[in-house]
Coordinates of C-alpha atoms and ligand atoms in Angstrom, one line a residue:
M1 CA 0.0 -73.3 27.0
N2 CA -2.5 -73.4 24.9
I3 CA -2.2 -70.6 23.1
N4 CA -1.2 -69.6 19.4
L5 CA 1.3 -67.3 17.7
E6 CA -1.4 -64.5 17.1
S7 CA -3.6 -64.0 20.6
L8 CA -0.1 -64.4 22.3
W9 CA 1.2 -61.4 20.0
H10 CA -2.1 -60.0 21.0
K11 CA -2.1 -59.7 24.4
V12 CA 1.8 -58.3 24.4
C13 CA 0.3 -55.8 22.3
Q14 CA -2.4 -55.4 24.5
G15 CA 0.1 -54.9 27.1
L16 CA 3.0 -53.0 25.5
R17 CA 0.0 -50.2 24.6
E18 CA -0.7 -49.6 27.8
Q19 CA 2.4 -49.3 29.2
L20 CA 4.4 -47.5 26.2
N21 CA 3.3 -44.2 25.3
A22 CA 1.4 -43.7 21.6
D23 CA 4.6 -42.6 19.3
V24 CA 6.5 -45.3 20.9
Y25 CA 4.5 -47.6 20.4
A26 CA 3.4 -46.6 17.3
R27 CA 7.2 -46.6 16.0
W28 CA 8.5 -49.9 17.9
I29 CA 5.6 -52.4 18.6
A30 CA 3.4 -52.0 15.7
V31 CA 5.9 -52.6 13.1
I32 CA 6.7 -56.1 14.3
I33 CA 4.6 -58.7 12.8
P34 CA 5.4 -62.2 15.1
K35 CA 6.4 -64.7 12.6
R36 CA 6.7 -68.1 13.8
L37 CA 6.3 -70.0 17.6
D38 CA 8.3 -72.6 18.3
P39 CA 8.2 -75.0 21.4
D40 CA 10.8 -72.7 23.4
K41 CA 11.1 -69.9 21.2
L42 CA 9.3 -66.8 19.7
I43 CA 10.3 -65.4 16.7
L44 CA 9.1 -62.1 15.4
S45 CA 10.0 -60.0 12.3
V46 CA 10.6 -56.8 11.5
S47 CA 11.5 -54.9 8.1
N48 CA 15.0 -54.1 8.6
D49 CA 17.9 -54.4 10.4
F50 CA 17.8 -50.9 12.0
Y51 CA 14.4 -52.1 13.5
Q52 CA 16.5 -55.0 14.6
T53 CA 18.9 -53.5 16.5
W54 CA 17.1 -50.9 18.0
L55 CA 14.7 -53.5 19.5
E56 CA 16.7 -55.7 20.7
E57 CA 19.2 -53.1 22.5
N58 CA 16.2 -51.0 24.3
Y59 CA 12.7 -53.3 24.0
L60 CA 13.9 -56.7 24.0
P61 CA 13.4 -57.0 28.1
L62 CA 10.3 -54.8 28.1
I63 CA 9.1 -57.8 25.2
R64 CA 10.3 -60.7 27.0
E65 CA 9.1 -60.3 30.0
S66 CA 5.5 -59.5 29.0
V67 CA 5.8 -62.8 26.4
N68 CA 7.1 -65.0 29.4
R69 CA 4.5 -63.3 31.5
I70 CA 1.5 -64.1 29.4
Y71 CA 3.0 -67.6 28.3
G72 CA 3.6 -68.3 31.1
R73 CA 7.0 -70.1 30.9
D74 CA 10.4 -68.7 29.4
L75 CA 10.7 -68.4 26.1
T76 CA 13.8 -66.9 23.7
V77 CA 12.5 -64.1 22.3
Q78 CA 14.3 -63.4 18.5
F79 CA 13.7 -61.4 16.0
E80 CA 15.0 -61.5 12.2
V81 CA 14.4 -59.1 9.2
T82 CA 12.1 -59.7 6.4
P83 CA 12.3 -57.0 3.7
V84 CA 8.4 -56.0 3.8
I85 CA 6.9 -53.2 4.8
M86 CA 3.9 -52.7 7.6
P87 CA 2.3 -49.7 8.0
A88 CA 4.0 -48.2 11.2
V89 CA 0.6 -47.0 12.7
S90 CA -1.4 -50.7 12.4
S91 CA -1.9 -51.6 15.9
T92 CA -3.1 -55.2 15.5
P93 CA -0.7 -58.1 14.4
S94 CA -2.6 -59.6 11.9
V95 CA -2.1 -56.9 9.1
E96 CA -1.4 -58.8 5.5
P97 CA 1.7 -58.0 5.1
S98 CA 2.5 -55.7 1.6
A99 CA 5.1 -56.5 -0.7
T100 CA 4.8 -52.6 -1.6
R101 CA 6.1 -49.7 0.3
K102 CA 3.8 -47.3 1.4
P103 CA 4.4 -44.4 0.1
A104 CA 6.2 -42.9 3.8
H105 CA 5.5 -39.4 4.3
T106 CA 1.8 -36.9 3.4
K107 CA 2.5 -33.4 3.1
K108 CA -0.4 -32.1 5.3
T109 CA -1.6 -35.3 7.1
C110 CA -4.8 -34.6 9.1
G111 CA -7.0 -37.0 11.7
Q112 CA -4.9 -40.4 11.7
A113 CA -1.0 -40.3 11.6
A114 CA 0.9 -41.8 8.9
S115 CA 4.0 -44.7 9.0
S116 CA 6.6 -42.1 10.1
E117 CA 5.2 -38.4 9.9
L118 CA 2.9 -37.4 12.7
A119 CA -0.2 -36.1 11.4
L120 CA -1.5 -32.7 13.0
N121 CA -4.4 -33.1 15.5
P122 CA -7.1 -30.8 14.7
K123 CA -7.3 -30.1 18.8
Y124 CA -3.8 -28.7 18.7
A125 CA -5.0 -25.2 17.4
F126 CA -4.3 -21.8 18.4
G127 CA -8.5 -21.2 19.5
S128 CA -7.8 -24.3 22.2
F129 CA -4.9 -23.0 23.8
V130 CA -5.4 -21.5 27.1
V131 CA -3.2 -18.9 27.9
G132 CA -2.0 -18.1 31.6
P133 CA 1.3 -16.4 32.9
S134 CA 3.0 -19.7 32.4
N135 CA 2.4 -19.9 28.7
S136 CA 2.2 -16.5 27.1
F137 CA 4.9 -15.7 26.5
A138 CA 5.7 -19.0 24.5
H139 CA 2.2 -18.6 22.9
A140 CA 2.6 -15.1 21.6
S141 CA 5.8 -16.4 19.9
S142 CA 4.3 -18.9 18.5
L143 CA 1.7 -16.8 16.7
A144 CA 4.3 -14.1 16.2
V145 CA 6.1 -17.2 14.3
A146 CA 2.6 -18.7 12.9
Q147 CA 1.8 -15.3 11.3
A148 CA 4.9 -14.5 9.6
P149 CA 7.1 -17.7 9.3
G150 CA 10.9 -16.6 8.8
K151 CA 10.5 -13.4 9.2
A152 CA 9.6 -13.2 13.4
Y153 CA 12.0 -15.4 15.3
N154 CA 13.9 -17.9 13.4
P155 CA 14.4 -20.7 14.8
L156 CA 11.7 -20.9 17.6
F157 CA 13.5 -23.0 20.6
I158 CA 10.1 -24.1 22.7
Y159 CA 11.2 -26.0 25.7
G160 CA 9.4 -27.2 29.0
G161 CA 8.1 -30.5 30.7
V162 CA 6.0 -33.2 29.8
G163 CA 2.6 -32.3 29.3
L164 CA 3.0 -28.5 29.1
G165 CA 2.0 -28.3 25.5
K166 CA 5.3 -27.7 23.6
T167 CA 3.3 -30.1 20.6
H168 CA -0.2 -28.3 21.1
L169 CA 1.8 -25.3 20.5
M170 CA 3.6 -26.6 17.1
Q171 CA 1.2 -28.1 16.1
A172 CA -0.8 -24.7 16.2
I173 CA 2.1 -23.1 14.1
G174 CA 1.6 -25.9 11.5
H175 CA -2.3 -25.5 11.4
Y176 CA -2.5 -21.3 11.0
V177 CA 0.3 -21.5 7.8
L178 CA -1.8 -23.8 6.2
T179 CA -5.0 -22.1 6.6
Q180 CA -3.0 -18.3 5.8
S181 CA -1.4 -19.9 2.8
K182 CA -0.3 -22.9 0.6
A183 CA 3.1 -23.4 2.4
H184 CA 4.9 -26.7 2.2
V185 CA 4.7 -27.5 6.2
H186 CA 6.3 -30.4 7.6
Y187 CA 5.6 -31.3 11.0
L188 CA 7.4 -34.6 12.5
S189 CA 9.0 -35.9 16.0
C190 CA 12.7 -36.3 15.7
E191 CA 12.3 -40.0 15.8
A192 CA 10.0 -40.3 13.0
L193 CA 12.5 -37.8 11.1
M194 CA 15.6 -40.5 12.0
N195 CA 13.6 -42.9 10.9
E196 CA 12.7 -41.4 7.7
Y197 CA 16.5 -40.8 6.7
I198 CA 17.5 -44.2 8.2
D199 CA 14.7 -45.8 5.8
S200 CA 16.8 -43.0 3.1
L201 CA 20.7 -44.1 4.2
Q202 CA 19.3 -48.3 3.3
N203 CA 16.9 -47.3 0.1
R204 CA 19.6 -45.1 -1.4
H205 CA 17.2 -42.2 -1.7
V206 CA 18.7 -39.6 0.7
K207 CA 18.7 -37.5 -1.9
Q208 CA 14.8 -37.3 -2.2
F209 CA 14.8 -37.2 1.9
R210 CA 17.4 -33.6 1.7
D211 CA 15.3 -32.6 -1.5
K212 CA 11.9 -32.8 0.8
Y213 CA 13.0 -30.9 4.0
R214 CA 15.3 -28.3 2.4
S215 CA 12.5 -27.4 0.4
T216 CA 9.5 -27.3 2.8
D217 CA 8.4 -23.4 3.8
L218 CA 7.9 -24.4 7.4
L219 CA 9.9 -27.3 9.4
L220 CA 8.2 -28.0 13.2
I221 CA 10.7 -30.7 14.2
D222 CA 8.9 -32.0 18.1
D223 CA 11.1 -33.5 20.7
I224 CA 14.4 -32.7 19.2
H225 CA 16.1 -33.6 22.0
F226 CA 16.5 -37.3 20.4
L227 CA 18.7 -35.7 17.8
T228 CA 21.8 -36.9 19.6
R229 CA 20.5 -40.7 19.1
T230 CA 22.3 -40.6 15.9
S231 CA 25.5 -38.4 15.3
A232 CA 24.6 -39.0 11.1
L233 CA 21.5 -37.3 11.5
Q234 CA 22.8 -34.3 13.9
E235 CA 25.4 -33.6 10.4
E236 CA 22.8 -34.3 7.9
F237 CA 20.4 -31.9 10.1
F238 CA 23.0 -29.4 10.1
H239 CA 22.6 -28.9 6.9
T240 CA 19.2 -29.1 6.8
F241 CA 19.0 -25.9 9.2
N242 CA 21.4 -24.3 7.5
V243 CA 20.1 -24.4 3.8
L244 CA 16.7 -23.5 5.6
Y245 CA 17.6 -20.8 7.6
D246 CA 19.5 -19.1 4.5
A247 CA 16.5 -19.3 2.6
H248 CA 14.3 -17.2 5.5
K249 CA 11.8 -20.5 6.2
Q250 CA 11.2 -21.0 9.2
I251 CA 12.2 -23.6 11.6
V252 CA 10.3 -24.2 14.9
M253 CA 11.8 -26.9 17.7
A254 CA 10.6 -28.4 21.0
S255 CA 12.5 -29.9 23.7
D256 CA 12.0 -31.4 27.2
R257 CA 15.2 -28.9 28.0
P258 CA 17.4 -26.2 26.9
A259 CA 19.6 -27.0 24.2
S260 CA 22.3 -26.0 26.1
E261 CA 21.4 -29.1 28.4
I262 CA 21.0 -31.3 25.7
S263 CA 23.7 -34.0 26.1
G264 CA 25.4 -35.0 23.1
L265 CA 24.1 -32.0 20.8
E266 CA 26.9 -30.6 19.0
K267 CA 27.6 -27.4 19.7
R268 CA 27.6 -25.7 15.9
L269 CA 23.5 -27.2 17.0
V270 CA 23.4 -25.5 20.3
T271 CA 24.7 -22.5 18.6
R272 CA 22.3 -22.5 15.9
F273 CA 18.9 -23.4 17.6
E274 CA 19.5 -20.2 20.2
W275 CA 20.0 -18.1 17.0
G276 CA 16.5 -17.1 16.8
L277 CA 13.9 -16.7 20.3
V278 CA 14.1 -19.9 23.1
T279 CA 10.9 -19.7 25.3
E280 CA 10.3 -21.8 28.0
L281 CA 7.1 -23.2 29.0
L282 CA 6.2 -23.7 32.7
A283 CA 3.7 -25.5 34.8
P284 CA 0.5 -23.8 34.7
D285 CA -0.6 -21.6 38.0
F286 CA -4.0 -22.5 39.9
E287 CA -5.8 -20.1 37.8
T288 CA -5.2 -21.0 34.4
R289 CA -5.2 -24.5 35.3
M290 CA -8.7 -23.7 36.2
A291 CA -9.8 -21.8 32.7
I292 CA -8.4 -24.8 31.0
L293 CA -10.5 -27.3 32.7
H294 CA -13.4 -24.5 32.0
S295 CA -12.3 -24.8 28.5
K296 CA -11.9 -28.6 28.1
Q297 CA -15.1 -29.6 29.9
K298 CA -16.9 -26.9 27.0
T299 CA -15.3 -29.3 24.5
L300 CA -16.4 -32.2 26.2
N301 CA -19.8 -31.0 26.7
V302 CA -19.3 -32.0 30.3
A303 CA -20.6 -29.5 33.3
L304 CA -19.5 -30.2 37.0
D305 CA -19.6 -28.5 39.6
E306 CA -17.4 -25.6 40.5
D307 CA -16.1 -27.2 43.6
I308 CA -15.1 -30.5 41.8
L309 CA -13.3 -28.6 39.0
T310 CA -11.4 -26.5 42.1
F311 CA -10.9 -29.9 43.6
I312 CA -9.0 -31.6 40.4
A313 CA -6.5 -27.7 40.1
L314 CA -5.6 -28.1 43.6
H315 CA -4.0 -31.7 43.5
I316 CA -2.9 -31.4 39.5
C317 CA -0.8 -29.4 38.7
S318 CA 2.3 -30.2 37.1
N319 CA 0.8 -31.3 34.1
I320 CA -2.0 -30.4 31.5
R321 CA -2.1 -33.9 30.0
S322 CA -2.9 -35.2 33.9
L323 CA -5.8 -32.3 34.4
E324 CA -7.1 -33.6 31.2
G325 CA -7.4 -37.4 32.0
A326 CA -9.1 -36.2 35.4
L327 CA -11.7 -34.5 33.8
L328 CA -11.9 -37.1 31.1
R329 CA -12.4 -39.7 33.0
L330 CA -15.2 -37.4 35.8
A331 CA -17.2 -37.3 32.3
S332 CA -16.7 -40.6 31.0
Y333 CA -18.4 -41.9 34.3
A334 CA -20.7 -39.2 34.7
S335 CA -21.9 -40.2 30.8
I336 CA -21.9 -44.0 30.9
Y337 CA -23.1 -44.3 34.5
Q338 CA -25.9 -41.6 34.0
K339 CA -25.0 -40.1 37.4
K340 CA -24.1 -36.6 38.6
I341 CA -20.8 -36.8 40.2
S342 CA -20.5 -35.6 43.9
M343 CA -16.9 -35.1 45.7
D344 CA -16.6 -37.9 47.0
L345 CA -17.1 -40.3 43.8
A346 CA -14.7 -37.5 42.3
E347 CA -12.3 -37.9 45.2
S348 CA -12.3 -41.9 44.6
L349 CA -12.3 -41.4 40.9
L350 CA -9.1 -39.3 41.1
Q351 CA -7.4 -41.2 43.7
S352 CA -5.0 -43.1 41.4
I353 CA -4.3 -40.1 39.1
I354 CA -3.7 -37.9 42.4
E355 CA -1.3 -40.1 43.4
Q356 CA 0.3 -40.6 40.0
E357 CA 0.9 -37.0 40.5
K358 CA 2.3 -37.1 43.5
K359 CA 4.5 -39.1 42.9
E360 CA 5.9 -37.4 39.6
P361 CA 7.6 -34.3 39.8
V362 CA 10.1 -35.8 39.6
S363 CA 11.7 -35.6 36.4
I364 CA 15.0 -37.8 35.1
N365 CA 16.5 -34.0 34.5
A366 CA 16.0 -33.0 37.9
I367 CA 17.5 -36.1 39.5
Q368 CA 20.7 -35.8 37.2
R369 CA 21.1 -31.9 38.2
N370 CA 20.7 -32.9 41.9
V371 CA 23.2 -35.8 41.7
A372 CA 25.5 -33.8 39.2
D373 CA 25.4 -31.2 41.9
Y374 CA 25.4 -33.4 44.9
F375 CA 29.2 -35.0 43.5
D376 CA 30.0 -31.7 41.3
I377 CA 30.5 -33.0 38.1
R378 CA 28.7 -31.3 35.2
M379 CA 25.8 -32.3 33.8
A380 CA 27.4 -33.4 30.5
D381 CA 28.8 -36.3 32.8
M382 CA 25.6 -37.7 33.0
T383 CA 25.6 -38.7 29.3
S384 CA 29.6 -38.9 28.5
K385 CA 31.2 -42.5 27.4
Q386 CA 33.8 -41.5 30.2
R387 CA 34.2 -44.5 32.8
S388 CA 36.3 -43.4 35.3
Q389 CA 34.7 -44.2 39.5
S390 CA 34.2 -40.4 40.0
V391 CA 31.9 -40.0 37.4
A392 CA 30.6 -43.4 36.8
L393 CA 29.5 -43.9 40.7
P394 CA 27.2 -40.4 40.0
R395 CA 25.9 -41.7 37.1
Q396 CA 24.8 -44.8 38.4
V397 CA 23.4 -43.3 41.8
A398 CA 21.6 -41.2 39.1
M399 CA 20.2 -44.1 36.8
Y400 CA 18.8 -45.6 40.2
L401 CA 17.9 -43.2 41.4
C402 CA 15.7 -42.4 38.3
R403 CA 14.1 -45.7 38.9
S404 CA 13.0 -45.3 42.2
L405 CA 11.6 -42.0 42.2
T406 CA 10.4 -41.9 38.6
T407 CA 7.8 -43.9 36.3
A408 CA 9.8 -43.9 33.5
S409 CA 10.8 -47.4 31.7
L410 CA 14.5 -48.5 31.7
P411 CA 14.7 -47.6 27.9
E412 CA 13.3 -44.0 28.6
I413 CA 16.0 -43.9 31.4
G414 CA 18.7 -45.3 29.3
A415 CA 17.6 -42.8 26.6
A416 CA 17.9 -39.8 28.9
F417 CA 21.4 -41.0 30.0
S418 CA 23.0 -41.9 26.2
K419 CA 23.0 -45.6 27.6
T420 CA 21.1 -48.9 26.7
H421 CA 18.3 -50.6 29.1
A422 CA 21.7 -53.4 29.4
T423 CA 23.6 -50.8 31.0
V424 CA 20.7 -49.0 33.4
M425 CA 20.2 -52.2 34.4
H426 CA 23.4 -52.8 35.5
A427 CA 23.8 -49.7 37.4
C428 CA 20.6 -50.4 39.6
R429 CA 21.8 -54.2 40.5
R430 CA 24.9 -52.9 41.3
I431 CA 23.6 -49.7 43.2
N432 CA 21.4 -52.0 45.1
Q433 CA 24.2 -54.0 46.4
K434 CA 26.4 -51.1 47.4
I435 CA 23.3 -50.0 49.3
I436 CA 23.8 -53.5 51.7
N437 CA 27.3 -53.4 51.6
D438 CA 28.3 -49.8 52.2
Q439 CA 26.8 -48.1 54.8
Q440 CA 28.4 -44.5 53.1
V441 CA 26.1 -44.9 49.3
K442 CA 22.7 -45.8 51.6
Q443 CA 23.4 -42.6 53.0
I444 CA 24.2 -40.9 50.3
I445 CA 21.3 -42.4 48.5
T446 CA 19.0 -42.0 51.0
K447 CA 19.7 -38.0 51.3
L448 CA 19.8 -37.2 47.8
S449 CA 16.2 -39.3 47.5
K450 CA 14.7 -36.7 50.2
Q451 CA 16.4 -33.7 49.0
I452 CA 14.9 -34.8 45.2
D453 CA 11.3 -36.2 46.7
E454 CA 11.1 -32.5 49.0
H455 CA 11.7 -30.7 45.1
K456 CA 14.8 -29.7 47.3
L457 CA 16.3 -28.7 43.4
S458 CA 19.6 -27.5 42.4
V459 CA 20.3 -24.5 40.5
P460 CA 20.1 -25.4 36.7
G461 CA 23.7 -24.8 34.6
K462 CA 26.0 -26.9 35.9
Ligands
ADP1 P1 4.0 -31.7 25.6 O1 4.1 -32.2 24.1 O2 4.7 -30.4 26.3 O3 4.6 -32.8 26.4 P2 1.3 -31.8 24.7 O4 1.2 -30.2 23.5 O5 0.8 -33.2 24.4 O6 2.5 -31.7 25.7 O7 0.3 -30.8 25.7 C1 -0.3 -32.4 26.3 C2 -2.1 -31.9 26.3 O8 -2.1 -31.1 27.1 C3 -2.6 -31.4 25.2 O9 -3.8 -32.8 25.3 C4 -3.0 -30.2 25.1 O10 -3.6 -30.4 24.1 C5 -3.2 -30.3 26.2 N1 -2.9 -28.5 26.8 C6 -1.6 -28.0 27.0 N2 -1.3 -27.3 27.0 C7 -2.4 -26.4 27.3 C8 -3.1 -25.3 27.1 N3 -2.4 -24.0 27.3 N4 -4.3 -24.9 26.9 C9 -5.3 -25.8 26.8 N5 -4.7 -27.7 26.4 C10 -3.4 -27.3 26.8
MG2 MG1 4.8 -33.5 23.0

């Protein structure tokens, strides 16, 4: 195939950017520098061996698959460590390597994301957050915390499914506090925290890392469920938490599930995360969805007919991000083609989003719960290292169902089970074989798929 290194990698990046969520892409893919293209090999370079290991364990199959598809034949993909630091958010592969370390963190970031610390998005303020029964408690708690950091509820723990407003509320707290005071605010995702910590270990500036987070007035950690990926960080975070808590500094965390259901989270952390106020974000009801659409419509400066808004709100129920996506699609179409959106047009433009919505109500967590319930094992067994057949088979069944019933990638499923993508692949292969050879396994899979699909979700709390 007549393609050079740069354009091959550029195309691979384009594809991966569509497949991965923006944070993951910026963190793990944008940091890769294409180094060399040999007749049978693609060499990719990263700045330290932590990246190398992580990429090899989690993203190599995905990258390889994409490289081979674009290149047109099989290449071996290899990582090597070149100790230069690249800005993590660069999205094109052609950025010049820089010999000097980029200052990794900014205290009050705005607009563009910094290398390992997420910027506060000006969009995510209290003013643009629409309140309804599904989120009023979380909203009120967040506002109370923003108005009296360290005094009202500490810590504040917000949990809920994807796209329901966790990040929005956390950042709203950050904005509010920054406009009211000169407080030191740190907002970052758990993954960014982990990377910064690993960096600090490698570069022997753990003390700076500690000082920075232990002297902050408001610490907002998003997606805290990823804390369990490294035990060293759990330990570090435990001490940071204690120092901040004792000094009456505010801690806010967001997670996709309650602390007690984050498998692998140390008990002392579970307890601490529940010390203050725990609040859940639920899927919005119809009225709230309509109110959100009206509000976003104003921001986007479009005016869709009421029956079209109703159509969107009726069909997209589970996730506010998809609701926004639907509106944005119609708004862009109307503005590009200068055309009024009719009902027929809306239906056809939104077909894929609506189909996605129908397919997507199943979460990995719900599958794990259903399977755990069915086999009468604990939720914690889903992520445990135990290999006995009584636990291993249900776990493999759950991984298989995650693969077939959700759109999650292998690394994402792996992470939810505290395993690598390779384990998930192995599990899927194994269950596939069993379905062919073992009538009983086939029946179990059919029954569970049906049950999960029909939302007959079991009661949480195993
Ligand atoms: P999460 O962090 O829970 O996955 P986000 O906070 O990223 O979800 O929200 C997804 C999108 O939905 C964002 O664009 C956010 O602004 C929007 N959103 C969520 N909840 C609301 C709400 N109550 N009012 C207005 N917009 C919302
Ligand atoms: Mg979020």
